[in-house]
Tab-separated table of C-alpha atoms in Angstrom:
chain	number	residue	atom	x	y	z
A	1298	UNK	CA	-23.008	-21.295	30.952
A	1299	UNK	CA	-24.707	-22.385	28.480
A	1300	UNK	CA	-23.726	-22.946	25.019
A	1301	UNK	CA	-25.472	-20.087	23.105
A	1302	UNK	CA	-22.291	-18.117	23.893
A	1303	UNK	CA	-20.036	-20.831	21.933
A	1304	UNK	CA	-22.726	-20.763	19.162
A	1305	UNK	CA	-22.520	-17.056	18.802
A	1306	UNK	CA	-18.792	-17.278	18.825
A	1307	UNK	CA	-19.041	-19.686	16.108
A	1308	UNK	CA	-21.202	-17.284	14.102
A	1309	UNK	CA	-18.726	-14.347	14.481
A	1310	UNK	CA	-15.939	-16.380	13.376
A	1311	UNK	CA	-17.772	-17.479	9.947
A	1312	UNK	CA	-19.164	-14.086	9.610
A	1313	UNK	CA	-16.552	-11.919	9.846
A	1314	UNK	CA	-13.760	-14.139	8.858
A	1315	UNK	CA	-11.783	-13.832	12.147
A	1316	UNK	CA	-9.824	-17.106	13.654
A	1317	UNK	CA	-12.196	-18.477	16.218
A	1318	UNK	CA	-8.566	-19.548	18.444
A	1319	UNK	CA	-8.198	-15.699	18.983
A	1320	UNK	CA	-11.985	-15.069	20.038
A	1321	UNK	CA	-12.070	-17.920	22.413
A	1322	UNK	CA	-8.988	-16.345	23.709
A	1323	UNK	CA	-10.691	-13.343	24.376
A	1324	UNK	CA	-13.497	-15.278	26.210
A	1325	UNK	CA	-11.228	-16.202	28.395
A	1326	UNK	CA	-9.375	-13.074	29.240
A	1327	UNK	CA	-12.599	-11.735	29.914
A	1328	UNK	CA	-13.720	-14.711	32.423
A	1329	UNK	CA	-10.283	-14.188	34.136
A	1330	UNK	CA	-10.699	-10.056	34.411
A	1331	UNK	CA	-14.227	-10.875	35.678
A	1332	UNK	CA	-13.356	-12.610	38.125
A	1333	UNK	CA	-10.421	-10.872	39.212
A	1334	UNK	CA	-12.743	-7.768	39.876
A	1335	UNK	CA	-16.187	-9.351	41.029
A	1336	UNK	CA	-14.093	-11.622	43.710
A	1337	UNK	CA	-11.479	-9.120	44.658
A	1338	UNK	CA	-8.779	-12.062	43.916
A	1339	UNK	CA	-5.087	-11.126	43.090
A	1340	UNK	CA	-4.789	-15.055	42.790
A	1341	UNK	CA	-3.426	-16.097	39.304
A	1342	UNK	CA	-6.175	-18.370	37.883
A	1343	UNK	CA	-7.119	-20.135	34.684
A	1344	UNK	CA	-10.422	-20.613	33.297
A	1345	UNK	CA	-11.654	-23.913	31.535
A	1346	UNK	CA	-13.797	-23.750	28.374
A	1347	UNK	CA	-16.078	-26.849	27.795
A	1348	UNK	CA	-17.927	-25.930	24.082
A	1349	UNK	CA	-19.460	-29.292	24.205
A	1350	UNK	CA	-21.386	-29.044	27.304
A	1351	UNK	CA	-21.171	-25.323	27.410
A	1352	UNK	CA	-19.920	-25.122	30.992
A	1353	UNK	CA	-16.624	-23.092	31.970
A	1354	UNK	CA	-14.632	-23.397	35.807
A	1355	UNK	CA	-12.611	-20.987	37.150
A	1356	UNK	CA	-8.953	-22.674	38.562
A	1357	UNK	CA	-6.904	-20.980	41.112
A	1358	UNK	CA	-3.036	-21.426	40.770
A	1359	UNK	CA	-0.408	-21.720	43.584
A	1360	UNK	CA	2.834	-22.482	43.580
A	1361	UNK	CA	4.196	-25.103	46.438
A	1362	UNK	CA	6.797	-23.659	48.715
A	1363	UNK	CA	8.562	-24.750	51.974
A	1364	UNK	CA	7.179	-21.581	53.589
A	1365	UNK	CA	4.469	-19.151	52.314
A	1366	UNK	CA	5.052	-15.707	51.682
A	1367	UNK	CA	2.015	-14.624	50.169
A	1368	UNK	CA	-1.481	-16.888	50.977
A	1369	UNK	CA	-2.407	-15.756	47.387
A	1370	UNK	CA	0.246	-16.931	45.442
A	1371	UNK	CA	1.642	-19.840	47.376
A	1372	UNK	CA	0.626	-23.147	48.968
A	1373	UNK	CA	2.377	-25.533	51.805
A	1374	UNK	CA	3.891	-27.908	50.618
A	1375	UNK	CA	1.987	-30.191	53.640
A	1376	UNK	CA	-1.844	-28.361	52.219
A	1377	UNK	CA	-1.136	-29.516	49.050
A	1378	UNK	CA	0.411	-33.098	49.376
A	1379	UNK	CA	-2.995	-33.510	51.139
A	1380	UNK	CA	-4.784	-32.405	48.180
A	1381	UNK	CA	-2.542	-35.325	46.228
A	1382	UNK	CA	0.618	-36.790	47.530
A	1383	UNK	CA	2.344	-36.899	44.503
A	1384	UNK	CA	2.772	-32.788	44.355
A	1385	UNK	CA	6.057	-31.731	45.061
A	1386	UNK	CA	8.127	-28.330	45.519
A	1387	UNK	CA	7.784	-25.765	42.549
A	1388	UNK	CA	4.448	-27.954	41.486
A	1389	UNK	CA	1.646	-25.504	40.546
A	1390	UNK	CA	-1.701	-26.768	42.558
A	1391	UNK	CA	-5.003	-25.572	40.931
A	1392	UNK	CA	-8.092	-25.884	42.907
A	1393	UNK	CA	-11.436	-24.939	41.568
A	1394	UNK	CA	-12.971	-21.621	42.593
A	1395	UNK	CA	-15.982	-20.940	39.996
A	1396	UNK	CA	-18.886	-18.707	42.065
A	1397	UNK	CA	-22.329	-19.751	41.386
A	1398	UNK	CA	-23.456	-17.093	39.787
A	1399	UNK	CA	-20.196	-16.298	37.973
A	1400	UNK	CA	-21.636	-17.209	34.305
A	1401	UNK	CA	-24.231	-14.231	34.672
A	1402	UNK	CA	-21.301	-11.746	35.884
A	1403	UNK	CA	-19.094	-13.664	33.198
A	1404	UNK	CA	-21.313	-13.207	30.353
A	1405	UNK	CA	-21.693	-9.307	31.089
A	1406	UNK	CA	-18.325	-8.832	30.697
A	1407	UNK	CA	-17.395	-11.229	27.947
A	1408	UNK	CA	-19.564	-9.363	25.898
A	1409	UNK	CA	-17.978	-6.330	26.249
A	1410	UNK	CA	-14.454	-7.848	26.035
A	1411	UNK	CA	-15.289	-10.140	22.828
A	1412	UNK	CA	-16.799	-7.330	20.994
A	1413	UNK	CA	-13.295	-5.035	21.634
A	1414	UNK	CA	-11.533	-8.323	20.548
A	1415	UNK	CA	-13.830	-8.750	17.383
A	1416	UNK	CA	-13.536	-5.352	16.351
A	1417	UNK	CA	-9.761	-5.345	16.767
A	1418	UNK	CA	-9.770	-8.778	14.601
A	1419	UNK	CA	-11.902	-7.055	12.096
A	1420	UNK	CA	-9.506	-4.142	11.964
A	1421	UNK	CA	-6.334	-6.975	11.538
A	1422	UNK	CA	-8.276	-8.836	9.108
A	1423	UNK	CA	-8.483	-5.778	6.676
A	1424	UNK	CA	-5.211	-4.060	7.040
A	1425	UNK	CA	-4.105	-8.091	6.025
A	1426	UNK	CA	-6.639	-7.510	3.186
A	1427	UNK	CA	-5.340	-3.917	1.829
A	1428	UNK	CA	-1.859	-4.413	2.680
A	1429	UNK	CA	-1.389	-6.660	-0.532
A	1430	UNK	CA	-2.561	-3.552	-2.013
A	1431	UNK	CA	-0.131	-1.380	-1.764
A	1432	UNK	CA	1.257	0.515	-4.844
A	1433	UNK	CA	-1.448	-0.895	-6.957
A	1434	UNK	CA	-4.864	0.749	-8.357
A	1435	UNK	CA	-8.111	0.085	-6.484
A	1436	UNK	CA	-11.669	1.336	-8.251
A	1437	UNK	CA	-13.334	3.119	-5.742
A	1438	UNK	CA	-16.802	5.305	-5.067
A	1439	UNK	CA	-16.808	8.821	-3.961
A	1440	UNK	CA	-18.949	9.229	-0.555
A	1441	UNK	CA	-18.490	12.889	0.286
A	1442	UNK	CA	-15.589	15.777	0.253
A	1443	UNK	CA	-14.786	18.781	1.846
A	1444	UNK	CA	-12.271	21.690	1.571
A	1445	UNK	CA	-9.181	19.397	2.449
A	1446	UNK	CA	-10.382	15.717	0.990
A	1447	UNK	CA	-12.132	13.406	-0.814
A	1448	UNK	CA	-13.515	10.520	0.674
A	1449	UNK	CA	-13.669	7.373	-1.152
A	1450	UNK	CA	-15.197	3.881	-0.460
A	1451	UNK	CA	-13.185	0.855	-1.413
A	1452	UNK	CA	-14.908	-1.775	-0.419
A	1453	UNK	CA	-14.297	-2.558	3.745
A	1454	UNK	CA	-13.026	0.825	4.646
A	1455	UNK	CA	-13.130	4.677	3.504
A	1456	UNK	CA	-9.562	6.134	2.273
A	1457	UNK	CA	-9.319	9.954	2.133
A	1458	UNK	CA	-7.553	11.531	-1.026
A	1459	UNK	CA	-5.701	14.695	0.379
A	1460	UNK	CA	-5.999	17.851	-1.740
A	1461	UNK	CA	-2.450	17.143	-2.749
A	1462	UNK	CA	-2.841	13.811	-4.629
A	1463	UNK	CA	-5.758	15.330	-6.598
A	1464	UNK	CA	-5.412	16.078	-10.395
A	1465	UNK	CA	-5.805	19.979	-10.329
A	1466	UNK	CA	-7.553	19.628	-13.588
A	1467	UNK	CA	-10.293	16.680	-12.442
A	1468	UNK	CA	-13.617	17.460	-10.420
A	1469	UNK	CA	-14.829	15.074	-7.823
A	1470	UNK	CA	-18.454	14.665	-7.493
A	1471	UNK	CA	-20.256	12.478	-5.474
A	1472	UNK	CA	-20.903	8.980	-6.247
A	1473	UNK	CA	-18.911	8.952	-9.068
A	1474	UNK	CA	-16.536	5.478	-9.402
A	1475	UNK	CA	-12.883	6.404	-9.778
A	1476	UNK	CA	-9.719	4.601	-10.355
A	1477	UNK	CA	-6.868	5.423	-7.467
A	1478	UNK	CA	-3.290	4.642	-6.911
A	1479	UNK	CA	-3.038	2.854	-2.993
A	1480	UNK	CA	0.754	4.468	-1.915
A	1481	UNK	CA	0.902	3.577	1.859
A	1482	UNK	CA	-1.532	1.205	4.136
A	1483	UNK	CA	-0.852	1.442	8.108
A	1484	UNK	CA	-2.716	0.000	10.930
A	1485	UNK	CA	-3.658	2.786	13.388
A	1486	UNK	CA	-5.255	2.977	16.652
A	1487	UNK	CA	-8.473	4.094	14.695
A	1488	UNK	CA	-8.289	0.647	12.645
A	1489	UNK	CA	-6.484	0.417	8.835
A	1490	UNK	CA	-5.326	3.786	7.214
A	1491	UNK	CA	-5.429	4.048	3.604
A	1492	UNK	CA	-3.319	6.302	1.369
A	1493	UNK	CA	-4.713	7.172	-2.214
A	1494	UNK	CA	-3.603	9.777	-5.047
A	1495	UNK	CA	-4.653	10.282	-8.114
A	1496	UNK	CA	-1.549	12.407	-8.995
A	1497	UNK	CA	1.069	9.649	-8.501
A	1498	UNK	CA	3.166	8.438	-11.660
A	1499	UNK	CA	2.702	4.910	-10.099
A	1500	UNK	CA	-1.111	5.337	-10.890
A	1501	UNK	CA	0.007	5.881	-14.902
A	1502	UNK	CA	2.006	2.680	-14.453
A	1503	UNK	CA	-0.075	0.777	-13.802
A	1504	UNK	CA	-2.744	2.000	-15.735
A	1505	UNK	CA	-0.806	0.968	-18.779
A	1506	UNK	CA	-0.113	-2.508	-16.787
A	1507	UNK	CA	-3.843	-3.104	-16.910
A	1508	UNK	CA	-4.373	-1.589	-20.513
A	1509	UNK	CA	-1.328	-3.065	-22.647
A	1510	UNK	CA	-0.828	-6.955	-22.374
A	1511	UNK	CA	2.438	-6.973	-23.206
A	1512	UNK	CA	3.475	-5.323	-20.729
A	1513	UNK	CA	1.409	-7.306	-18.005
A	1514	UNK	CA	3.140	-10.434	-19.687
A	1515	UNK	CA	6.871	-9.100	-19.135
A	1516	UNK	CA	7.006	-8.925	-22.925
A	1517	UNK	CA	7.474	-5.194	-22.570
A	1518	UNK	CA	8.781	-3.193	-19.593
A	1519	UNK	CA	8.425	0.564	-18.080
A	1520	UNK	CA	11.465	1.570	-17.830
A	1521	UNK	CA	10.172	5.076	-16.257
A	1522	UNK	CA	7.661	7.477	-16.078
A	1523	UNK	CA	7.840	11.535	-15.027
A	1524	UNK	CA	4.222	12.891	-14.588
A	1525	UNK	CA	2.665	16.283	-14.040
A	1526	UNK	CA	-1.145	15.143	-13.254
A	1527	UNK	CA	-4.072	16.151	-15.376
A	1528	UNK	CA	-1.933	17.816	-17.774
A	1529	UNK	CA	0.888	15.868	-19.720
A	1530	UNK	CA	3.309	12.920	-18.793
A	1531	UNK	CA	6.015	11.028	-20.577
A	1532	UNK	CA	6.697	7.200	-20.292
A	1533	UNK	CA	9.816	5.161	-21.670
A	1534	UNK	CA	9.636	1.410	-22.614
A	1535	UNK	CA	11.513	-1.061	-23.849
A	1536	UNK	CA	10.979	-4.670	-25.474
A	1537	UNK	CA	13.836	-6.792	-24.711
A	1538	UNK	CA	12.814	-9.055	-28.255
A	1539	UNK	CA	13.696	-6.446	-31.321
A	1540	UNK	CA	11.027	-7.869	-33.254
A	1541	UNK	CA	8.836	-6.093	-30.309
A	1542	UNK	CA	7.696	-2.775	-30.802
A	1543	UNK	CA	7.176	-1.767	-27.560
A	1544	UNK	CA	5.755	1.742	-28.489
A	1545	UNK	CA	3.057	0.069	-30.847
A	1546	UNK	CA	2.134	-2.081	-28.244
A	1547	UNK	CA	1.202	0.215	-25.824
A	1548	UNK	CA	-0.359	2.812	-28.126
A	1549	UNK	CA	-2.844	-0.054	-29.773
A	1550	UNK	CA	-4.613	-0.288	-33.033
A	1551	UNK	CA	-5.728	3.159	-33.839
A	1552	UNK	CA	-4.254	4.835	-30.531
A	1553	UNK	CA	-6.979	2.899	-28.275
A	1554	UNK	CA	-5.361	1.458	-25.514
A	1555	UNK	CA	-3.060	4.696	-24.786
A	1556	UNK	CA	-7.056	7.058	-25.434
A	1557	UNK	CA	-8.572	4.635	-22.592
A	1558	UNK	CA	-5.494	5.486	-20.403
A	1559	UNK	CA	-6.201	9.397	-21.518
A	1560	UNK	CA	-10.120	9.063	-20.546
A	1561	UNK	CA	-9.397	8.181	-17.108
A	1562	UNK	CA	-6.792	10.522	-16.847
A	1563	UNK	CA	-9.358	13.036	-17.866
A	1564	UNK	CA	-7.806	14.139	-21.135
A	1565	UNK	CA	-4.164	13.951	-19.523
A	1566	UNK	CA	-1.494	14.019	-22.664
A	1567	UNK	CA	1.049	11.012	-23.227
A	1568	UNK	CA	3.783	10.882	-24.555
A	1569	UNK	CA	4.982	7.244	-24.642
A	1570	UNK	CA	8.841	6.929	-26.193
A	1571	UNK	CA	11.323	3.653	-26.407
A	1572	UNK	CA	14.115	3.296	-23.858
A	1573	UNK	CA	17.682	3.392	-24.618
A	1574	UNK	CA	20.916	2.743	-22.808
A	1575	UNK	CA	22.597	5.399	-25.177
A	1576	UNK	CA	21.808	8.222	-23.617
A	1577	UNK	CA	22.302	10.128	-26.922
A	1578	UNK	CA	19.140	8.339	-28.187
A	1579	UNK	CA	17.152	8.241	-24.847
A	1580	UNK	CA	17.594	11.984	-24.916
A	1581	UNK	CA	16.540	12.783	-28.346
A	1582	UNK	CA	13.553	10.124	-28.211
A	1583	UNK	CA	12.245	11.950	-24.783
A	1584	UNK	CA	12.133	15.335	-25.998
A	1585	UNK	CA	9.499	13.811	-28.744
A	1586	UNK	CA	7.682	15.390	-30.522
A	1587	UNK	CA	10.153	17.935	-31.056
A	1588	UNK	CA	13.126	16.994	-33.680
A	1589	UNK	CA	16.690	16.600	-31.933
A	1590	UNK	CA	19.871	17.570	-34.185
A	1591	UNK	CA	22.432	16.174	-32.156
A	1592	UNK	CA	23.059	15.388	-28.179
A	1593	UNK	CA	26.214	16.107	-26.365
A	1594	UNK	CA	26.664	13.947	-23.014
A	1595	UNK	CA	28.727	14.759	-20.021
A	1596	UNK	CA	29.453	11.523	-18.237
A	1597	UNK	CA	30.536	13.056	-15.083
A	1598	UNK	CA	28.078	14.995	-14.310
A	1599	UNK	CA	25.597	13.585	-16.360
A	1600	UNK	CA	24.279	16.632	-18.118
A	1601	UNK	CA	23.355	16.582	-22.097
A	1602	UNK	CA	23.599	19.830	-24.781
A	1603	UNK	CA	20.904	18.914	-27.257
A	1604	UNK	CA	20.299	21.607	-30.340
A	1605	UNK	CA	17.436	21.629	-31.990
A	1606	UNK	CA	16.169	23.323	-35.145
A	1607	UNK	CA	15.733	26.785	-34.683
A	1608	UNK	CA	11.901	26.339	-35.432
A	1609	UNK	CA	12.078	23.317	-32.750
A	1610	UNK	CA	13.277	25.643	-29.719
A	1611	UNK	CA	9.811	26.527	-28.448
A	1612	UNK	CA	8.399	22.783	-28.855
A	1613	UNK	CA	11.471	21.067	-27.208
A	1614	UNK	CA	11.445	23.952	-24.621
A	1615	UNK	CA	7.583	22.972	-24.280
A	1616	UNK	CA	4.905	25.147	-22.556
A	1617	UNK	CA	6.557	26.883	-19.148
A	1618	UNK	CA	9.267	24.602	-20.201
A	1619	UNK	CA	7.722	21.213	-19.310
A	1620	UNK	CA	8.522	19.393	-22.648
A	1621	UNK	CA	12.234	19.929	-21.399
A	1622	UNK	CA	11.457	18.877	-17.659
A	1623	UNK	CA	9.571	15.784	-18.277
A	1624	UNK	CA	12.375	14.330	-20.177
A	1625	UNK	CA	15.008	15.364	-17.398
A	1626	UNK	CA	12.740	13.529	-15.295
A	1627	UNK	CA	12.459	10.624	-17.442
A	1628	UNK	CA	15.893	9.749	-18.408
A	1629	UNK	CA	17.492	11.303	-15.150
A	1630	UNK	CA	19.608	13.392	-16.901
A	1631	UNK	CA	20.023	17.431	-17.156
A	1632	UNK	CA	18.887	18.499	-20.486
A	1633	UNK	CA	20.123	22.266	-21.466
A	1634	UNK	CA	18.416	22.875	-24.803
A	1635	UNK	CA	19.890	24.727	-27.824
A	1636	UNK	CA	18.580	26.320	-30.858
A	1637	UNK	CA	21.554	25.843	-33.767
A	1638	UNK	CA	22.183	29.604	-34.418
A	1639	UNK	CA	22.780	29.602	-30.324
A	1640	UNK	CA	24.954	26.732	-31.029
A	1641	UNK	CA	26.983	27.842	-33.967
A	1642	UNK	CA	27.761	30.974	-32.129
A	1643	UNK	CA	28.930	28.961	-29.222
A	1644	UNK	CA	30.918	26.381	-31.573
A	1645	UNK	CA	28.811	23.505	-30.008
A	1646	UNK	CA	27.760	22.780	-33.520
A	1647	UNK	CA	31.771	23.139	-35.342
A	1648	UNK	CA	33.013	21.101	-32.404
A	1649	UNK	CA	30.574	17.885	-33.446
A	1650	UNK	CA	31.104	18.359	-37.241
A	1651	UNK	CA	34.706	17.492	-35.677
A	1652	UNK	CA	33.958	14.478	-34.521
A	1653	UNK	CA	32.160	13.032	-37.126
A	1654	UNK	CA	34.409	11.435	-39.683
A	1655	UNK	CA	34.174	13.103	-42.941
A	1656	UNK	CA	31.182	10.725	-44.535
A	1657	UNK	CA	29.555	9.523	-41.367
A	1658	UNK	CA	26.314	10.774	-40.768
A	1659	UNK	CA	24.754	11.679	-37.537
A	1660	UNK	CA	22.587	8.984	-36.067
A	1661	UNK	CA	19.607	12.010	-36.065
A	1662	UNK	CA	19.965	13.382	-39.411
């Protein structure tokens, strides 16, 4: 054989960046299925790669055994002590059984057997690739789209963005470059599956992970984030160092780092608000921008009151009540909102007075 075939598996290992041990591997499978069908031989055998002279041979195997069973398989134990006296019972004998014109048969079928190996190689070497992707943001190119997806090109492979991870408010057009959240990578049968949204709140993560240093740095953390895509989320953080203001930080000087977060999101609102362990506070900060009298908390079953100014009702409330459902989603807790006629009539409002000590003022007055 001669050594063009080494050469060329030399090139496909530098080229596509696939382990040469596993394609000369696959040589040799192929050599062994080859022969197996072009000889009609159910004898186990084992072929021998030379890459410096470019030669192969084709070994038959058979075990030594008192009596034979199967000529195929097995070997006297007389035969083969004449082949070398030294073999003994259970010794494996291999004699050499390569055809003459086995390399031209062999090289017909390593080619189709190498290029099933490469390809599946290929495939392993980018699921390894895009695996260390997932849950981050990849920038991508739109190809195409039809009814149900949008196809986009990241790089190696194609990853299709279902209807249901789209931003209802955002048009896809082709060729356009677009930033998208990677939320699951599998290997398939059909090679490395990617799975893309553009509606996930792990997509406004780390958006602001990539726009706000401190928070790359650890300096400040996300503490949570409840989105409804293309049309408003809410984000909490938190800055371990008080000197920190961790709202500051990730709005920027003059509002630009949260406005380059907004552009991509298409005009997307954002309202970013600071993290508390009182859930009195964490409340009242994540019904911003609306103004928060006071916040009653139910431990057990970790529901809040909050009244608001009467004026405040429709704000807190928020369009189709969304100002109210974001911040149920941010802080985990049940929020049942309260104008303070409602609550003076209910004697929500006489029952805090109560517990306030005569001269101590409410943390939100």
């Amino acid at each position: 054989m001669s050594t063009q075939l080494f050469d060329a598996i030399d090139y496909l290992a530098k080229e596509k960046g696939i382990d040469k041990q596993i394609l000369m591997e696959a040589l040799e499978a192929a050599l062994i299925s080859a022969y197996k069908k072009n000889f009609k031989s159910a004898t186990n055998v084992r072929v021998e790669l030379n890459e410096d002279t470019g030669k192969m041979a084709v070994y038959s195997r058979k075990n030594i055994v008192d009596e034979v069973e199967d000529p195929q398989q097995e070997i006297p134990i007389q035969e083969a002590k004449e082949i070398n006296p030294n073999y003994e019972l259970d010794d494996v004998v291999e004699v050499e059984v390569t055809p003459k014109d086995f390399g031209r048969i062999a090289a017909q079928a390593a080619k189709q057997v190498v290029t099933q190996r490469v390809r599946e190689a290929e495939r392993g070497v980018i699921f390894s690739e895009y695996s260390d992707r997932e849950d981050d943001v990849m920038t991508g190119i739109i190809q195409r789209k039809d009814p149900r997806y949008v196809y986009v090109h990241l790089g190696k492979v194609e990853a299709k963005l279902p209807e249901a991870e789209q931003m209802p408010t955002e048009e896809y057009h082709v060729h356009d470059r677009i930033k998208v959240y990677v939320t699951k990578v599998e290997n398939t049968s059909k090679g490395p599956q990617i799975y893309i949204s553009r509606s996930h709140p792990g997509l406004l993560k780390r958006l602001f992970e990539m726009e706000v240093p401190e928070i790359y740095d650890g300096i400040v953390e996300i503490k949570s984030v409840a989105r409804e895509a293309g049309d408003r989320s809410k984000i909490s953080v938190h800055a371990p160092d008080p000197d920190i203001d961790p709202v500051g930080s990730c709005v920027g000087q003059k509002g630009q780092r949260v406005q380059a977060i907004v552009n991509e999101l298409k005009g997307e609102k954002i309202d970013i608000v600071q993290w508390s362990e009182d859930p009195v506070v964490y409340v009242s900060n994540a019904l911003s921008p609306s103004k928060v009298l006071t916040v009653l908390v139910n431990e057990e079953e970790k529901s809040t009151t909050v009244v608001v100014p009467d004026y405040q009702l429709s704000l807190a409330i928020g369009k189709r009540g969304q100002n109210a459902r974001l911040a149920a989603k941010l802080t985990g807790w049940k929020i049942d909102i309260k104008s303070e006629t409602d609550a003076r009539e209910e004697g929500i409002l006489d029952e805090v007075e109560k517990t306030y000590s005569d001269n101590e003022e409410s943390l939100f007055e």
